[in-house]
mmCIF file of C-alpha atoms in Angstrom:
data_model
loop_
_atom_site.group_PDB
_atom_site.id
_atom_site.type_symbol
_atom_site.label_atom_id
_atom_site.label_comp_id
_atom_site.label_asym_id
_atom_site.label_seq_id
_atom_site.Cartn_x
_atom_site.Cartn_y
_atom_site.Cartn_z
ATOM 1 C CA UNK A 79 3.135 -12.063 -10.624
ATOM 2 C CA UNK A 80 0.195 -12.561 -8.265
ATOM 3 C CA UNK A 81 -0.575 -10.254 -5.349
ATOM 4 C CA UNK A 82 -0.283 -13.188 -2.910
ATOM 5 C CA UNK A 83 3.352 -13.623 -4.049
ATOM 6 C CA UNK A 84 4.085 -9.976 -3.261
ATOM 7 C CA UNK A 85 2.533 -10.313 0.196
ATOM 8 C CA UNK A 86 4.864 -13.228 1.003
ATOM 9 C CA UNK A 87 7.820 -10.822 0.823
ATOM 10 C CA UNK A 88 6.280 -8.287 3.216
ATOM 11 C CA UNK A 89 5.573 -8.098 6.925
ATOM 12 C CA UNK A 90 2.113 -9.611 7.443
ATOM 13 C CA UNK A 91 0.837 -6.884 9.749
ATOM 14 C CA UNK A 92 -1.739 -4.382 8.501
ATOM 15 C CA UNK A 93 -1.514 -1.339 10.770
ATOM 16 C CA UNK A 94 -4.825 0.219 11.687
ATOM 17 C CA UNK A 95 -6.110 3.201 13.630
ATOM 18 C CA UNK A 96 -9.493 4.073 15.048
ATOM 19 C CA UNK A 97 -11.797 6.807 13.755
ATOM 20 C CA UNK A 98 -11.479 8.671 17.064
ATOM 21 C CA UNK A 99 -7.698 9.082 16.902
ATOM 22 C CA UNK A 100 -6.287 12.443 15.843
ATOM 23 C CA UNK A 101 -4.283 13.169 12.737
ATOM 24 C CA UNK A 102 -1.286 14.070 14.933
ATOM 25 C CA UNK A 103 -1.427 10.601 16.544
ATOM 26 C CA UNK A 104 -1.511 8.963 13.120
ATOM 27 C CA UNK A 105 1.408 11.052 11.877
ATOM 28 C CA UNK A 106 3.478 9.877 14.857
ATOM 29 C CA UNK A 107 2.495 6.297 13.959
ATOM 30 C CA UNK A 108 3.617 6.947 10.386
ATOM 31 C CA UNK A 109 6.974 8.229 11.622
ATOM 32 C CA UNK A 110 7.527 5.482 14.191
ATOM 33 C CA UNK A 111 6.725 2.680 11.720
ATOM 34 C CA UNK A 112 8.204 4.287 8.586
ATOM 35 C CA UNK A 113 4.871 4.034 6.761
ATOM 36 C CA UNK A 114 2.507 6.433 5.027
ATOM 37 C CA UNK A 115 -0.811 4.601 5.066
ATOM 38 C CA UNK A 116 -3.142 2.967 7.593
ATOM 39 C CA UNK A 117 -6.480 1.212 7.607
ATOM 40 C CA UNK A 118 -9.228 2.768 9.721
ATOM 41 C CA UNK A 119 -11.299 0.305 11.783
ATOM 42 C CA UNK A 120 -13.122 0.304 15.094
ATOM 43 C CA UNK A 121 -10.655 -2.248 16.522
ATOM 44 C CA UNK A 122 -7.477 -4.015 15.271
ATOM 45 C CA UNK A 123 -8.374 -6.545 12.608
ATOM 46 C CA UNK A 124 -11.918 -5.179 12.372
ATOM 47 C CA UNK A 125 -13.831 -4.248 9.262
ATOM 48 C CA UNK A 126 -12.252 -1.497 7.185
ATOM 49 C CA UNK A 127 -14.149 1.786 7.530
ATOM 50 C CA UNK A 128 -11.693 3.688 5.366
ATOM 51 C CA UNK A 129 -8.020 4.510 4.984
ATOM 52 C CA UNK A 130 -5.723 7.399 5.793
ATOM 53 C CA UNK A 131 -2.582 8.303 3.877
ATOM 54 C CA UNK A 132 0.053 11.003 4.052
ATOM 55 C CA UNK A 133 -1.708 12.651 1.116
ATOM 56 C CA UNK A 134 -4.992 12.736 3.054
ATOM 57 C CA UNK A 135 -3.176 14.432 5.935
ATOM 58 C CA UNK A 136 -1.602 17.009 3.586
ATOM 59 C CA UNK A 137 -5.016 17.738 2.090
ATOM 60 C CA UNK A 138 -6.460 18.217 5.597
ATOM 61 C CA UNK A 139 -3.733 20.742 6.457
ATOM 62 C CA UNK A 140 -4.316 22.587 3.166
ATOM 63 C CA UNK A 141 -8.045 22.750 3.859
ATOM 64 C CA UNK A 142 -8.189 23.223 7.645
ATOM 65 C CA UNK A 143 -4.816 24.774 8.494
ATOM 66 C CA UNK A 144 -3.671 24.584 12.099
ATOM 67 C CA UNK A 145 -6.861 22.761 13.151
ATOM 68 C CA UNK A 146 -5.915 19.689 11.087
ATOM 69 C CA UNK A 147 -3.580 17.981 13.599
ATOM 70 C CA UNK A 148 -6.337 17.788 16.211
ATOM 71 C CA UNK A 149 -8.998 16.615 13.779
ATOM 72 C CA UNK A 150 -10.321 13.082 14.160
ATOM 73 C CA UNK A 151 -9.431 10.423 11.614
ATOM 74 C CA UNK A 152 -13.166 9.953 10.916
ATOM 75 C CA UNK A 153 -13.289 13.518 9.582
ATOM 76 C CA UNK A 154 -10.375 13.214 7.141
ATOM 77 C CA UNK A 155 -10.197 9.537 6.144
ATOM 78 C CA UNK A 156 -10.798 8.249 2.640
ATOM 79 C CA UNK A 157 -14.004 6.229 2.489
ATOM 80 C CA UNK A 158 -13.633 5.046 -1.119
ATOM 81 C CA UNK A 159 -10.996 2.387 -0.677
ATOM 82 C CA UNK A 160 -9.083 0.846 -3.591
ATOM 83 C CA UNK A 161 -8.939 -2.937 -3.221
ATOM 84 C CA UNK A 162 -7.680 -6.008 -5.005
ATOM 85 C CA UNK A 163 -7.767 -9.763 -4.482
ATOM 86 C CA UNK A 164 -4.857 -11.988 -3.463
ATOM 87 C CA UNK A 165 -5.291 -13.681 -6.865
ATOM 88 C CA UNK A 166 -5.029 -10.466 -8.918
ATOM 89 C CA UNK A 167 -2.065 -9.996 -11.210
ATOM 90 C CA UNK A 168 0.370 -7.137 -10.682
ATOM 91 C CA UNK A 169 -0.634 -5.277 -13.891
ATOM 92 C CA UNK A 170 -4.229 -5.185 -12.607
ATOM 93 C CA UNK A 171 -3.078 -3.597 -9.335
ATOM 94 C CA UNK A 172 -0.970 -1.122 -11.299
ATOM 95 C CA UNK A 173 -4.040 -0.182 -13.361
ATOM 96 C CA UNK A 174 -6.075 0.309 -10.178
ATOM 97 C CA UNK A 175 -3.388 2.579 -8.743
ATOM 98 C CA UNK A 176 -3.255 4.581 -11.960
ATOM 99 C CA UNK A 177 -7.017 4.867 -12.454
ATOM 100 C CA UNK A 178 -7.733 5.699 -8.797
ATOM 101 C CA UNK A 179 -4.623 7.905 -8.447
ATOM 102 C CA UNK A 180 -3.634 6.118 -5.274
ATOM 103 C CA UNK A 181 -0.358 4.748 -3.972
ATOM 104 C CA UNK A 182 -1.872 1.994 -1.826
ATOM 105 C CA UNK A 183 -4.335 -0.812 -2.504
ATOM 106 C CA UNK A 184 -5.880 -3.004 0.191
ATOM 107 C CA UNK A 185 -5.582 -6.710 -0.495
ATOM 108 C CA UNK A 186 -8.722 -8.665 0.294
ATOM 109 C CA UNK A 187 -9.271 -12.391 0.748
ATOM 110 C CA UNK A 188 -13.014 -12.824 0.807
ATOM 111 C CA UNK A 189 -14.201 -10.070 3.125
ATOM 112 C CA UNK A 190 -10.998 -9.863 5.170
ATOM 113 C CA UNK A 191 -8.166 -7.381 4.701
ATOM 114 C CA UNK A 192 -4.964 -9.435 4.461
ATOM 115 C CA UNK A 193 -2.430 -6.852 3.339
ATOM 116 C CA UNK A 194 -1.540 -3.656 1.549
ATOM 117 C CA UNK A 195 0.316 -3.282 -1.735
ATOM 118 C CA UNK A 196 2.077 0.049 -2.134
ATOM 119 C CA UNK A 197 3.522 1.679 -5.206
ATOM 120 C CA UNK A 198 6.943 0.946 -3.701
ATOM 121 C CA UNK A 199 6.095 -2.772 -3.679
ATOM 122 C CA UNK A 200 5.045 -2.559 -7.329
ATOM 123 C CA UNK A 201 8.271 -0.801 -8.361
ATOM 124 C CA UNK A 202 10.420 -3.289 -6.421
ATOM 125 C CA UNK A 203 8.795 -6.334 -7.987
ATOM 126 C CA UNK A 204 8.816 -4.896 -11.508
ATOM 127 C CA UNK A 205 12.507 -4.025 -11.116
ATOM 128 C CA UNK A 206 13.263 -7.556 -9.859
ATOM 129 C CA UNK A 207 11.450 -8.992 -12.900
ATOM 130 C CA UNK A 208 13.397 -6.758 -15.296
ATOM 131 C CA UNK A 209 16.754 -7.591 -13.711
ATOM 132 C CA UNK A 210 15.955 -11.299 -13.808
ATOM 133 C CA UNK A 211 14.946 -11.074 -17.485
ATOM 134 C CA UNK A 212 18.160 -9.217 -18.246
ATOM 135 C CA UNK A 213 20.241 -11.941 -16.584
ATOM 136 C CA UNK A 214 18.389 -14.707 -18.456
ATOM 137 C CA UNK A 215 19.027 -12.947 -21.778
ATOM 138 C CA UNK A 216 22.691 -12.402 -20.910
ATOM 139 C CA UNK A 217 23.092 -16.078 -20.001
ATOM 140 C CA UNK A 218 21.398 -17.092 -23.264
ATOM 141 C CA UNK A 219 23.581 -14.854 -25.411
ATOM 142 C CA UNK A 220 26.769 -15.860 -23.559
ATOM 143 C CA UNK A 221 25.776 -19.527 -23.671
ATOM 144 C CA UNK A 222 26.127 -19.844 -19.912
ATOM 145 C CA UNK A 223 23.714 -21.001 -17.278
ATOM 146 C CA UNK A 224 22.682 -24.099 -19.252
ATOM 147 C CA UNK A 225 23.798 -27.606 -18.463
#
C-alpha cells in the first residue's frame, strides 16, 4: 500500500502551531482535536521548522518540571523530523518509524507537507490487509466468491 492511499482515508488537515506558543497551549490543542502530534511552522501551511509530540511534552516535564507548561514550543520541539514521500510503500514508513523510534512521520510531496502518518494509521491499514487476505482465503477454500 502506498502512503498516498493511506492519506485518502484521513482528514486532509495538518495541524500546526507556532514556535512562540506554549506547551500548555499545545496540550489543549491535543485534547481538543484528539491528537498527539503537531507540525511547528511560523504560519499555517508554512515550512516545517520541527514537530511536537506528546512524548516531547512528557520529556520536557521530566527535564524542566513545573516550568515546562509555560515553555515555548521552540524550546522543546523536535528539529530532526522523520519524513516520507506520498509514493513510499507502507513497509518503508514502518521501517522509518522503527529506526527513528517515532510514532509519526510527515508526508512530503516535493517540498510541501501534505499529511501525517501515525502508528495508528499503520496498524489500521495492516489489520485491514490481514482481514481482507483472510476473507479471500476463506472464499477460496469454501469455493465461494467466484462466478
